[in-house]
mmCIF file of C-alpha atoms in Angstrom:
data_model
loop_
_atom_site.group_PDB
_atom_site.id
_atom_site.type_symbol
_atom_site.label_atom_id
_atom_site.label_comp_id
_atom_site.label_asym_id
_atom_site.label_seq_id
_atom_site.Cartn_x
_atom_site.Cartn_y
_atom_site.Cartn_z
ATOM 1 C CA MET A 1 -7.389 -15.801 23.281
ATOM 2 C CA THR A 2 -4.701 -15.045 25.824
ATOM 3 C CA LYS A 3 -4.237 -11.562 27.153
ATOM 4 C CA ASP A 4 -0.992 -11.022 25.287
ATOM 5 C CA ASP A 5 -2.588 -12.006 21.957
ATOM 6 C CA ARG A 6 -5.077 -9.159 21.832
ATOM 7 C CA PRO A 7 -4.682 -7.089 18.652
ATOM 8 C CA LEU A 8 -3.202 -3.634 19.040
ATOM 9 C CA VAL A 9 -4.930 -0.723 17.305
ATOM 10 C CA LEU A 10 -3.749 2.863 16.982
ATOM 11 C CA GLY A 11 -6.717 5.207 16.980
ATOM 12 C CA SER A 12 -5.176 7.965 14.886
ATOM 13 C CA THR A 13 -4.850 9.256 11.344
ATOM 14 C CA SER A 14 -1.478 10.869 12.121
ATOM 15 C CA ARG A 15 1.414 9.537 10.089
ATOM 16 C CA TYR A 16 3.775 10.758 12.812
ATOM 17 C CA ARG A 17 2.099 8.616 15.477
ATOM 18 C CA ARG A 18 1.991 5.647 13.121
ATOM 19 C CA GLU A 19 5.723 5.943 12.479
ATOM 20 C CA LEU A 20 6.476 6.322 16.181
ATOM 21 C CA LEU A 21 4.435 3.304 17.264
ATOM 22 C CA GLY A 22 6.167 1.298 14.556
ATOM 23 C CA ARG A 23 9.443 1.784 16.430
ATOM 24 C CA LEU A 24 8.276 -0.622 19.129
ATOM 25 C CA GLY A 25 8.174 -3.461 16.610
ATOM 26 C CA LEU A 26 4.663 -4.541 17.587
ATOM 27 C CA PRO A 27 2.109 -5.499 14.923
ATOM 28 C CA PHE A 28 -0.779 -3.036 14.951
ATOM 29 C CA GLU A 29 -3.709 -1.772 12.933
ATOM 30 C CA VAL A 30 -4.697 1.850 12.370
ATOM 31 C CA ALA A 31 -8.222 3.243 12.627
ATOM 32 C CA ALA A 32 -9.532 6.797 12.351
ATOM 33 C CA PRO A 33 -11.243 7.858 15.595
ATOM 34 C CA GLY A 34 -13.493 10.534 14.081
ATOM 35 C CA VAL A 35 -13.554 12.617 17.276
ATOM 36 C CA ASP A 36 -14.296 16.349 17.464
ATOM 37 C CA GLU A 37 -11.024 17.840 18.716
ATOM 38 C CA ALA A 38 -12.401 21.235 19.754
ATOM 39 C CA PRO A 39 -11.645 22.139 23.390
ATOM 40 C CA LEU A 40 -14.551 22.427 25.787
ATOM 41 C CA PRO A 41 -15.418 25.839 27.278
ATOM 42 C CA GLY A 42 -13.093 26.619 30.177
ATOM 43 C CA GLU A 43 -10.964 23.537 29.568
ATOM 44 C CA ARG A 44 -7.230 23.885 30.165
ATOM 45 C CA PRO A 45 -4.892 22.649 27.398
ATOM 46 C CA ALA A 46 -3.620 19.721 29.493
ATOM 47 C CA GLN A 47 -7.195 18.630 30.216
ATOM 48 C CA THR A 48 -8.043 18.800 26.515
ATOM 49 C CA ALA A 49 -5.097 16.590 25.547
ATOM 50 C CA LEU A 50 -5.939 13.908 28.114
ATOM 51 C CA ARG A 51 -9.684 13.974 27.424
ATOM 52 C CA LEU A 52 -9.216 13.669 23.666
ATOM 53 C CA ALA A 53 -6.669 10.864 24.007
ATOM 54 C CA GLU A 54 -9.206 8.777 25.903
ATOM 55 C CA ALA A 55 -12.080 9.839 23.626
ATOM 56 C CA LYS A 56 -10.131 8.700 20.546
ATOM 57 C CA ALA A 57 -9.236 5.364 22.114
ATOM 58 C CA ARG A 58 -12.817 4.718 23.241
ATOM 59 C CA ALA A 59 -14.273 5.734 19.877
ATOM 60 C CA VAL A 60 -12.144 3.136 18.103
ATOM 61 C CA ALA A 61 -12.536 0.515 20.841
ATOM 62 C CA GLY A 62 -16.275 0.542 20.194
ATOM 63 C CA ARG A 63 -15.596 -1.023 16.773
ATOM 64 C CA TYR A 64 -13.408 -3.836 18.096
ATOM 65 C CA GLY A 65 -14.419 -6.679 20.355
ATOM 66 C CA HIS A 66 -11.141 -7.623 21.972
ATOM 67 C CA ALA A 67 -8.391 -5.176 20.964
ATOM 68 C CA LEU A 68 -6.135 -2.885 22.940
ATOM 69 C CA VAL A 69 -6.603 0.597 21.493
ATOM 70 C CA ILE A 70 -4.180 3.497 21.809
ATOM 71 C CA GLY A 71 -5.403 7.070 21.559
ATOM 72 C CA SER A 72 -3.260 10.178 21.769
ATOM 73 C CA ASP A 73 -3.648 13.923 21.487
ATOM 74 C CA GLN A 74 -1.294 16.870 21.787
ATOM 75 C CA VAL A 75 -2.057 20.463 22.698
ATOM 76 C CA ALA A 76 0.574 23.194 22.736
ATOM 77 C CA ASP A 77 0.164 25.562 25.670
ATOM 78 C CA CYS A 78 1.513 29.113 25.708
ATOM 79 C CA ASP A 79 0.781 30.725 29.082
ATOM 80 C CA GLY A 80 -2.438 28.748 29.444
ATOM 81 C CA THR A 81 -3.671 29.445 25.907
ATOM 82 C CA PRO A 82 -3.839 26.539 23.446
ATOM 83 C CA VAL A 83 -1.811 26.838 20.252
ATOM 84 C CA GLY A 84 -3.286 24.578 17.602
ATOM 85 C CA LYS A 85 -2.297 23.367 14.150
ATOM 86 C CA PRO A 86 -1.878 26.360 11.852
ATOM 87 C CA GLY A 87 -3.539 24.878 8.776
ATOM 88 C CA GLY A 88 -1.643 27.206 6.436
ATOM 89 C CA ARG A 89 1.333 29.486 5.946
ATOM 90 C CA GLU A 90 -0.070 32.771 7.248
ATOM 91 C CA GLN A 91 -1.267 31.182 10.474
ATOM 92 C CA ALA A 92 2.091 29.443 10.886
ATOM 93 C CA LEU A 93 3.942 32.727 10.429
ATOM 94 C CA ALA A 94 1.770 34.344 13.084
ATOM 95 C CA GLN A 95 2.284 31.427 15.486
ATOM 96 C CA LEU A 96 6.064 31.399 15.223
ATOM 97 C CA ARG A 97 6.315 35.167 15.541
ATOM 98 C CA ARG A 98 4.271 34.904 18.719
ATOM 99 C CA LEU A 99 6.229 31.969 20.125
ATOM 100 C CA SER A 100 9.680 33.401 19.364
ATOM 101 C CA GLY A 101 11.713 33.586 22.588
ATOM 102 C CA ARG A 102 8.961 32.016 24.693
ATOM 103 C CA THR A 103 8.490 28.707 26.461
ATOM 104 C CA VAL A 104 5.642 26.503 25.287
ATOM 105 C CA VAL A 105 4.499 23.328 27.018
ATOM 106 C CA PHE A 106 3.434 20.576 24.649
ATOM 107 C CA HIS A 107 0.913 18.440 26.559
ATOM 108 C CA THR A 108 0.604 14.952 25.073
ATOM 109 C CA GLY A 109 -2.135 12.726 26.411
ATOM 110 C CA VAL A 110 -2.056 8.998 25.730
ATOM 111 C CA ALA A 111 -4.685 6.414 26.632
ATOM 112 C CA LEU A 112 -4.924 2.655 26.302
ATOM 113 C CA VAL A 113 -8.399 1.092 26.293
ATOM 114 C CA ASP A 114 -9.191 -2.599 26.557
ATOM 115 C CA ALA A 115 -12.125 -2.928 24.156
ATOM 116 C CA ARG A 116 -13.357 -6.030 25.950
ATOM 117 C CA SER A 117 -13.629 -4.605 29.458
ATOM 118 C CA GLY A 118 -13.673 -0.861 28.770
ATOM 119 C CA ARG A 119 -10.781 -0.449 31.183
ATOM 120 C CA CYS A 120 -8.637 2.599 30.447
ATOM 121 C CA HIS A 121 -5.119 3.557 31.474
ATOM 122 C CA SER A 122 -3.925 7.048 30.643
ATOM 123 C CA GLU A 123 -1.020 9.424 31.150
ATOM 124 C CA LEU A 124 -0.141 13.017 30.380
ATOM 125 C CA VAL A 125 3.430 13.752 29.290
ATOM 126 C CA ASP A 126 4.630 17.367 29.181
ATOM 127 C CA VAL A 127 7.485 18.772 27.138
ATOM 128 C CA ALA A 128 8.630 22.282 28.086
ATOM 129 C CA SER A 129 10.146 23.764 24.941
ATOM 130 C CA THR A 130 11.857 27.144 24.842
ATOM 131 C CA PHE A 131 12.003 28.775 21.428
ATOM 132 C CA ARG A 132 15.041 30.763 20.355
ATOM 133 C CA VAL A 133 14.459 34.347 19.313
ATOM 134 C CA LEU A 134 13.605 33.802 15.647
ATOM 135 C CA ASP A 135 14.053 36.281 12.829
ATOM 136 C CA GLU A 136 11.731 36.604 9.853
ATOM 137 C CA ALA A 137 14.169 35.056 7.382
ATOM 138 C CA GLU A 138 14.660 31.839 9.318
ATOM 139 C CA ILE A 139 10.953 31.492 10.035
ATOM 140 C CA ALA A 140 10.255 31.830 6.299
ATOM 141 C CA ALA A 141 13.020 29.381 5.366
ATOM 142 C CA TYR A 142 11.770 26.844 7.919
ATOM 143 C CA LEU A 143 8.192 27.087 6.640
ATOM 144 C CA ASP A 144 9.343 26.741 3.031
ATOM 145 C CA ARG A 145 11.198 23.554 3.883
ATOM 146 C CA GLU A 146 8.837 21.835 6.340
ATOM 147 C CA ALA A 147 5.312 23.190 5.618
ATOM 148 C CA PRO A 148 4.225 22.211 9.164
ATOM 149 C CA TRP A 149 0.558 23.064 8.662
ATOM 150 C CA ASP A 150 -0.591 19.904 10.484
ATOM 151 C CA CYS A 151 1.725 20.302 13.498
ATOM 152 C CA ALA A 152 0.745 21.875 16.827
ATOM 153 C CA GLY A 153 2.486 25.214 17.216
ATOM 154 C CA SER A 154 3.869 24.891 13.662
ATOM 155 C CA VAL A 155 6.672 22.687 15.002
ATOM 156 C CA ARG A 156 7.829 19.633 13.058
ATOM 157 C CA SER A 157 10.389 18.596 15.646
ATOM 158 C CA GLU A 158 11.405 15.359 13.938
ATOM 159 C CA GLY A 159 12.748 17.532 11.118
ATOM 160 C CA ILE A 160 14.570 20.852 11.027
ATOM 161 C CA GLY A 161 11.975 22.250 13.437
ATOM 162 C CA VAL A 162 14.123 21.057 16.332
ATOM 163 C CA ALA A 163 16.494 23.920 15.430
ATOM 164 C CA LEU A 164 13.782 26.397 16.468
ATOM 165 C CA PHE A 165 14.434 25.576 20.118
ATOM 166 C CA GLU A 166 16.938 26.790 22.668
ATOM 167 C CA ARG A 167 16.152 23.880 24.974
ATOM 168 C CA ILE A 168 13.685 21.032 25.443
ATOM 169 C CA GLY A 169 12.852 19.358 28.756
ATOM 170 C CA SER A 170 10.940 16.090 29.002
ATOM 171 C CA ASP A 171 10.992 12.629 30.559
ATOM 172 C CA ASP A 172 10.036 11.145 27.180
ATOM 173 C CA PRO A 173 11.803 12.427 24.047
ATOM 174 C CA THR A 174 9.189 11.003 21.664
ATOM 175 C CA ALA A 175 6.377 12.959 23.317
ATOM 176 C CA LEU A 176 7.136 16.129 21.371
ATOM 177 C CA VAL A 177 6.463 14.345 18.076
ATOM 178 C CA GLY A 178 3.060 13.238 19.369
ATOM 179 C CA LEU A 179 3.229 9.768 20.910
ATOM 180 C CA PRO A 180 5.227 9.225 24.135
ATOM 181 C CA LEU A 181 6.610 5.723 23.659
ATOM 182 C CA ILE A 182 7.899 5.314 27.215
ATOM 183 C CA ALA A 183 4.362 5.970 28.438
ATOM 184 C CA VAL A 184 2.863 3.674 25.772
ATOM 185 C CA ALA A 185 5.123 0.831 26.853
ATOM 186 C CA ARG A 186 4.209 1.462 30.489
ATOM 187 C CA LEU A 187 0.470 1.404 29.712
ATOM 188 C CA LEU A 188 0.861 -1.826 27.740
ATOM 189 C CA ARG A 189 2.705 -3.417 30.665
ATOM 190 C CA ALA A 190 -0.169 -2.353 32.917
ATOM 191 C CA GLU A 191 -2.413 -4.447 30.653
ATOM 192 C CA GLY A 192 -0.111 -7.449 30.933
ATOM 193 C CA VAL A 193 1.654 -7.005 27.589
ATOM 194 C CA ASP A 194 5.371 -7.820 27.612
ATOM 195 C CA VAL A 195 6.415 -5.311 24.947
ATOM 196 C CA ILE A 196 9.925 -6.655 24.376
ATOM 197 C CA ALA A 197 8.856 -10.305 24.238
ATOM 198 C CA ARG A 198 5.962 -9.543 21.917
ATOM 199 C CA ALA A 199 8.157 -7.493 19.582
ATOM 200 C CA ALA A 200 10.773 -10.243 19.532
ATOM 201 C CA ALA A 201 8.134 -12.831 18.666
ATOM 202 C CA ALA A 202 6.881 -10.656 15.813
ATOM 203 C CA ALA A 203 10.342 -10.102 14.317
#
């Protein structure tokens, strides 16, 4: 098996990451990593995102003999405090009230593990996102429409959630949704995968 023929596996149950990776046009499988996503004591949000990205990739790589496995994790960071997925409406209301008018950094870690060698490449991509001052009516209307209970910081940015922001700053526009594709392509190139050629061959 040549290097470029190794299967690609996304170690994630997130439909958002699956949709994003699909944009590259590369054939891939999906596998649930089954990793505890709780932060470690004293761990900064950026450290959590990078650690969990690698942990997810390695957990899935252990089930494959020769695949390239992508793992990713995102942690929203408000003044050094992690802001997780709300899980429900009341928590989402509280999050958005708190984040109104403030800048939050969404740290997205991504890792690529070669299951054969155990070699890992990883990157952390930050998106500094400044929320507009939000009133109660628009928060309620947004939650009614998007129900972002599974989104860090209650932000579904690929939908109407992008209207919550005053500005967004990042080197990788897909990072905010949860999988930085510029970084993914760079990590794949580091493993000898010609992303464009492979996608063209798969078309």
